[in-house]
Amino acid sequence: MKILITGANGQLGREIQKQYGKTDVELLLTDVTDLDITDVLAVNKYVSENKPDVIINCAAHTQVDKCESQLDLATKINTIGPKNLASAAFSIGAEIVQISTDYVFDGEVDKNLTEFDKPNPKSVYGSTKLEGEKLVRALNPKHYIVRTAWLYGDGGNFVKTMLKLSKDHDELKVVNDQIGTPTSTVDLARVIIKLVREKNYGLFHCTCKGVCSWYDFALEIFAIRNINIKVTPCTSEEFPTAAKRPKYSVLRNYMLELTTGDITRDWKEALKEYLADLDA
Ligand SMILES: NC(=O)c1ccc[n+]([C@@H]2O[C@H](COP(=O)([O-])OP(=O)(O)OC[C@H]3O[C@@H](n4cnc5c(N)ncnc54)[C@H](OP(=O)(O)O)[C@@H]3O)[C@@H](O)[C@H]2O)c1
């Protein structure tokens, strides 16, 4: 089997490479310099020449606040890129994996959200990702759309930011009124690989298990690392950002539960392993 990974240098792209690296799958690894997913001609040419069986799109504009002032760029990367890939995959009978986000929801109800709940994005990032989902679904029936949240892995992320800040601060304020689930790229990549192996098409939520705020997440990072730092909870209003974020965007992995089985771990267990690997 031949798999094309776009955005292969990102957090998820690197983890998927690592996990497939232990198998006999042939990988075609591209990032923006080799294959810009927003360039329809380049995508069509690459796909028709290389003929992957599956395209896993790990490319995205993930800077949520910057997206607010970069609507065109966010639309190109998060909506048009997935469209180009889904359609190129369809033209050769290949499958497409598109990664999406909890930010497609408004997060205004304290309810764990399933694939059957209605999205209502409040940010440019969330709405451009949702439009990407829709086009992938419309253009290629052999699709896996996987929504995740609060992702960390090999790249810049909240865990690394907290560790860095703790080096030169005695006290940190962290938002305590946004609730979600930190998710390791290890768990997400395992699920994606399983879905592809089982040809289990459709829309899936995939986060680790459990629920916390960014404040709880920070406390857990420092507890595991034995870092002595004062962490004070604050509200989103005290920490204004360009993009509005959902207050409660806990995803329930309902479709995984009902189909292939939910193999994700509790968020604290996954975090512990991640921090141990960072040490190593
Ligand atoms: N990070 C999160 O907390 C989070 C939460 C929910 C969902 N997700 C979704 O999960 C997926 C993976 O996220 P991630 O954290 O692994 O992302 P990431 O680390 O930001 O990686 C994205 C990669 O895409 C590349 N890229 C950007 N524009 C491109 C283009 N036009 N063509 C090809 N490649 C391009 C980036 O290159 P440059 O770095 O050079 O721009 C980067 O290597 C994304 O779909 C994201 O929306 C992420």
Coordinates of C-alpha atoms and ligand atoms in Angstrom, one line a residue:
M1 CA 0.0 0.0 0.0
K2 CA 1.2 3.5 -0.9
I3 CA 0.2 6.4 1.4
L4 CA 0.8 10.1 0.7
I5 CA 1.1 12.3 3.8
T6 CA 0.7 16.0 3.2
G7 CA 1.9 18.4 6.0
A8 CA 4.3 15.6 6.9
N9 CA 6.5 17.9 9.0
G10 CA 3.7 18.9 11.4
Q11 CA 3.0 17.3 14.7
L12 CA 0.5 14.7 13.4
G13 CA 2.4 14.1 10.2
R14 CA 5.5 13.2 12.1
E15 CA 3.7 10.7 14.3
I16 CA 1.9 9.0 11.5
Q17 CA 5.2 8.6 9.7
K18 CA 6.8 7.1 12.8
Q19 CA 3.9 4.5 13.3
Y20 CA 3.8 3.5 9.6
G21 CA 7.6 3.4 9.6
K22 CA 7.3 0.1 11.5
T23 CA 5.2 -1.5 8.7
D24 CA 5.7 -2.3 5.0
V25 CA 3.5 0.6 3.9
E26 CA 5.3 2.8 1.3
L27 CA 5.2 6.5 2.4
L28 CA 5.2 9.6 0.2
L29 CA 6.1 12.4 2.5
T30 CA 5.4 16.0 1.5
D31 CA 5.1 19.4 3.1
V32 CA 4.4 22.8 1.7
T33 CA 7.8 23.2 -0.1
D34 CA 7.3 19.9 -2.0
L35 CA 3.5 19.9 -2.4
D36 CA 1.5 23.0 -1.6
I37 CA -2.0 21.6 -1.1
T38 CA -3.6 24.9 -2.1
D39 CA -2.2 24.5 -5.7
V40 CA -4.8 22.5 -7.6
L41 CA -2.6 21.8 -10.6
A42 CA 0.4 20.7 -8.5
V43 CA -1.9 18.4 -6.4
N44 CA -3.5 16.8 -9.5
K45 CA -0.1 16.3 -11.1
Y46 CA 1.5 14.8 -8.0
V47 CA -1.4 12.5 -7.4
S48 CA -1.8 11.3 -11.0
E49 CA 2.0 10.6 -11.2
N50 CA 2.5 9.0 -7.9
K51 CA -0.9 7.2 -7.5
P52 CA -1.2 6.8 -3.7
D53 CA -3.9 4.4 -2.4
V54 CA -4.6 6.8 0.5
I55 CA -3.9 10.5 1.1
I56 CA -3.6 11.5 4.8
N57 CA -4.0 15.3 4.9
C58 CA -2.1 16.5 8.0
A59 CA -1.5 20.0 6.5
A60 CA -3.5 22.9 8.0
H61 CA -3.4 26.5 9.0
T62 CA -3.4 25.8 12.8
Q63 CA -2.6 29.2 14.2
V64 CA -6.1 29.9 15.4
D65 CA -5.7 33.6 16.3
K66 CA -3.8 34.4 13.1
C67 CA -6.6 32.9 11.0
E68 CA -8.9 35.7 12.2
S69 CA -6.9 38.2 10.2
Q70 CA -5.9 35.8 7.4
L71 CA -9.3 34.7 6.1
D72 CA -8.1 34.0 2.5
L73 CA -5.0 32.1 3.6
A74 CA -7.0 30.1 6.1
T75 CA -9.7 29.3 3.5
K76 CA -7.0 28.2 1.0
I77 CA -5.2 25.9 3.4
N78 CA -8.1 24.6 5.5
T79 CA -10.9 24.4 2.8
I80 CA -9.4 24.5 -0.7
G81 CA -6.5 22.3 0.1
P82 CA -8.7 19.4 1.4
K83 CA -11.0 20.0 -1.6
N84 CA -8.0 19.6 -4.0
L85 CA -6.8 16.4 -2.3
A86 CA -10.2 14.8 -2.0
S87 CA -10.9 15.4 -5.7
A88 CA -7.5 14.3 -6.8
A89 CA -7.8 11.1 -4.7
F90 CA -11.3 10.5 -6.2
S91 CA -9.9 10.7 -9.8
I92 CA -7.7 7.7 -9.2
G93 CA -10.0 5.8 -6.8
A94 CA -7.9 6.6 -3.7
E95 CA -9.1 7.3 -0.2
I96 CA -8.7 10.6 1.7
V97 CA -8.2 11.2 5.4
Q98 CA -9.0 14.7 6.6
I99 CA -8.3 15.9 10.1
S100 CA -10.7 18.4 11.7
T101 CA -11.3 20.1 15.0
D102 CA -13.5 20.5 18.1
Y103 CA -13.6 24.2 17.1
V104 CA -16.3 23.4 14.5
F105 CA -18.6 23.6 17.6
D106 CA -19.7 26.7 19.5
G107 CA -19.1 25.0 22.8
E108 CA -22.0 26.8 24.4
V109 CA -23.7 23.7 26.0
D110 CA -22.1 21.5 28.7
K111 CA -22.6 18.3 26.7
N112 CA -20.1 15.9 25.3
L113 CA -20.4 16.3 21.6
T114 CA -21.0 13.4 19.2
E115 CA -20.7 13.2 15.4
F116 CA -24.5 13.8 15.3
D117 CA -24.4 17.2 17.0
K118 CA -24.7 20.3 14.9
P119 CA -21.5 22.3 14.3
N120 CA -21.6 26.1 14.7
P121 CA -18.1 27.4 14.5
K122 CA -17.3 30.8 16.1
S123 CA -13.9 31.4 14.6
V124 CA -12.3 31.6 11.1
Y125 CA -10.2 28.5 11.9
G126 CA -13.3 26.5 12.9
S127 CA -15.4 27.6 10.0
T128 CA -12.7 27.1 7.4
K129 CA -12.1 23.6 8.8
L130 CA -15.8 22.8 8.7
E131 CA -16.0 23.9 5.0
G132 CA -13.1 21.6 4.4
E133 CA -15.0 18.7 5.9
K134 CA -18.0 19.4 3.7
L135 CA -16.0 19.5 0.5
V136 CA -14.1 16.3 1.3
R137 CA -17.4 14.6 2.0
A138 CA -19.0 15.9 -1.2
L139 CA -16.1 15.1 -3.5
N140 CA -14.9 11.7 -2.4
P141 CA -17.1 8.9 -0.8
K142 CA -14.0 7.1 0.3
H143 CA -13.3 9.5 3.1
Y144 CA -12.4 9.4 6.8
I145 CA -13.0 12.7 8.5
V146 CA -11.5 12.7 12.0
R147 CA -12.1 15.5 14.4
T148 CA -9.6 15.9 17.3
A149 CA -8.8 18.5 19.9
W150 CA -6.0 20.1 22.0
L151 CA -3.3 18.1 20.1
Y152 CA 0.3 17.8 21.2
G153 CA 3.2 15.8 19.7
D154 CA 6.5 16.5 18.0
G155 CA 6.2 20.2 17.4
G156 CA 5.1 23.4 19.0
N157 CA 2.2 22.9 21.5
F158 CA 0.7 23.9 24.9
V159 CA 2.8 21.3 26.8
K160 CA 6.1 22.7 25.5
T161 CA 4.9 26.3 26.0
M162 CA 4.1 25.6 29.7
L163 CA 7.5 23.9 30.2
K164 CA 9.3 26.9 28.5
L165 CA 7.3 29.5 30.5
S166 CA 8.1 27.7 33.8
K167 CA 11.8 28.2 33.2
D168 CA 11.6 32.0 33.6
H169 CA 8.4 32.6 35.6
D170 CA 7.5 31.9 39.2
E171 CA 3.8 32.3 38.5
L172 CA 1.5 31.7 35.6
K173 CA -2.1 32.5 34.9
V174 CA -4.0 29.9 32.8
V175 CA -7.5 29.9 31.5
N176 CA -9.9 27.8 33.5
D177 CA -13.2 28.3 31.7
Q178 CA -12.5 26.5 28.4
I179 CA -13.1 22.8 28.8
G180 CA -11.8 20.1 26.5
T181 CA -9.6 17.0 26.2
P182 CA -5.8 17.1 25.6
T183 CA -4.9 14.6 22.9
S184 CA -1.6 12.9 22.1
T185 CA -0.7 12.5 18.4
V186 CA 0.2 8.9 19.4
D187 CA -3.4 8.1 20.2
L188 CA -4.8 10.0 17.2
A189 CA -2.3 8.3 14.7
R190 CA -3.2 4.8 16.1
V191 CA -6.9 5.5 15.4
I192 CA -6.3 6.9 11.9
I193 CA -4.2 3.9 11.0
K194 CA -6.8 1.5 12.4
L195 CA -9.6 3.2 10.5
V196 CA -7.7 3.0 7.2
R197 CA -6.8 -0.7 7.8
E198 CA -10.5 -1.5 8.4
K199 CA -11.8 0.7 5.6
N200 CA -14.1 2.2 8.1
Y201 CA -15.2 5.3 6.2
G202 CA -17.1 8.3 7.7
L203 CA -17.0 11.0 10.3
F204 CA -15.2 10.2 13.6
H205 CA -14.5 12.1 16.8
C206 CA -11.1 11.1 18.2
T207 CA -9.7 12.6 21.4
C208 CA -8.1 11.0 24.5
K209 CA -10.5 10.2 27.3
G210 CA -11.4 12.6 30.2
V211 CA -12.1 16.2 30.6
C212 CA -10.2 19.2 31.9
S213 CA -9.5 23.0 31.5
W214 CA -6.3 24.5 30.2
Y215 CA -5.6 25.3 33.9
D216 CA -6.0 21.6 34.9
F217 CA -3.9 20.6 31.9
A218 CA -1.1 23.0 33.1
L219 CA -1.3 21.7 36.7
E220 CA -0.9 18.1 35.5
I221 CA 2.1 19.0 33.3
F222 CA 3.9 20.6 36.3
A223 CA 2.8 17.8 38.7
I224 CA 4.2 15.1 36.4
R225 CA 7.5 17.0 36.0
N226 CA 7.7 18.0 39.7
I227 CA 7.9 21.7 38.8
N228 CA 7.2 24.0 41.7
I229 CA 5.3 27.0 40.2
K230 CA 2.3 29.0 41.2
V231 CA -0.5 28.5 38.7
T232 CA -3.5 30.8 39.0
P233 CA -6.8 30.1 37.2
C234 CA -8.2 33.0 35.1
T235 CA -11.1 33.6 32.8
S236 CA -11.0 33.9 29.0
E237 CA -12.0 37.6 29.4
E238 CA -8.8 38.1 31.4
F239 CA -6.7 36.6 28.6
P240 CA -8.2 38.1 25.4
T241 CA -7.4 36.4 22.1
A242 CA -8.3 37.3 18.5
A243 CA -10.3 34.2 18.0
K244 CA -13.3 33.2 20.1
R245 CA -12.8 29.7 21.5
P246 CA -15.6 27.3 22.6
K247 CA -16.2 27.1 26.3
Y248 CA -17.1 23.4 26.3
S249 CA -15.8 21.4 23.4
V250 CA -15.5 17.9 24.8
L251 CA -15.8 15.4 22.0
R252 CA -17.3 12.0 22.6
N253 CA -15.7 9.3 20.4
Y254 CA -19.2 7.9 19.7
M255 CA -18.6 6.5 16.2
L256 CA -15.4 4.8 17.4
E257 CA -17.3 3.4 20.4
L258 CA -20.0 2.0 18.1
T259 CA -17.8 0.7 15.3
T260 CA -14.1 -0.2 15.6
G261 CA -13.8 0.4 19.4
D262 CA -12.2 3.3 21.1
I263 CA -8.5 2.6 21.6
T264 CA -7.6 6.0 23.0
R265 CA -6.1 6.4 26.5
D266 CA -7.0 8.6 29.4
W267 CA -5.4 12.1 28.7
K268 CA -3.3 11.9 31.9
E269 CA -1.8 8.6 31.0
A270 CA -1.0 9.8 27.4
L271 CA 0.5 13.0 28.8
K272 CA 2.7 11.0 31.3
E273 CA 4.1 8.9 28.4
Y274 CA 4.7 12.0 26.3
L275 CA 6.7 13.8 29.0
A276 CA 8.7 10.7 29.7
D277 CA 9.6 10.5 26.0
L278 CA 10.5 14.2 25.9
D279 CA 13.0 13.4 28.8
A280 CA 14.4 10.5 26.9
Ligands
LIG1 N1 -2.9 21.5 17.0 C1 -4.1 21.3 17.6 O1 -4.3 21.6 18.8 C2 -5.2 20.7 16.8 C3 -6.5 20.6 17.4 C4 -7.6 20.1 16.7 C5 -7.3 19.7 15.3 N2 -6.1 19.9 14.8 C6 -6.0 19.5 13.4 O2 -5.1 18.4 13.3 C7 -4.3 18.4 12.1 C8 -2.8 18.3 12.4 O3 -2.5 19.4 13.3 P1 -1.0 19.6 13.7 O4 -1.0 20.2 15.1 O5 -0.2 18.4 13.4 O6 -0.6 20.8 12.7 P2 0.9 21.5 12.5 O7 1.9 20.9 13.5 O8 0.6 23.0 12.5 O9 1.3 21.0 11.0 C9 0.7 21.5 9.9 C10 1.7 21.3 8.7 O10 1.0 21.7 7.5 C11 2.0 22.4 6.8 N3 1.3 23.3 5.8 C12 0.8 24.5 6.0 N4 0.3 25.0 4.8 C13 0.5 24.0 3.9 C14 0.2 23.9 2.5 N5 -0.4 24.9 1.8 N6 0.6 22.8 1.9 C15 1.2 21.8 2.5 N7 1.5 21.8 3.8 C16 1.2 22.9 4.5 C17 2.7 23.2 7.8 O11 3.9 23.7 7.3 P3 4.5 25.1 8.0 O12 4.7 24.8 9.4 O13 5.7 25.4 7.2 O14 3.4 26.1 7.8 C18 2.9 22.1 8.9 O15 4.1 21.3 8.6 C19 -4.7 19.7 11.4 O16 -5.7 19.4 10.5 C20 -5.4 20.5 12.5 O17 -6.3 21.4 12.0 C21 -5.1 20.3 15.5

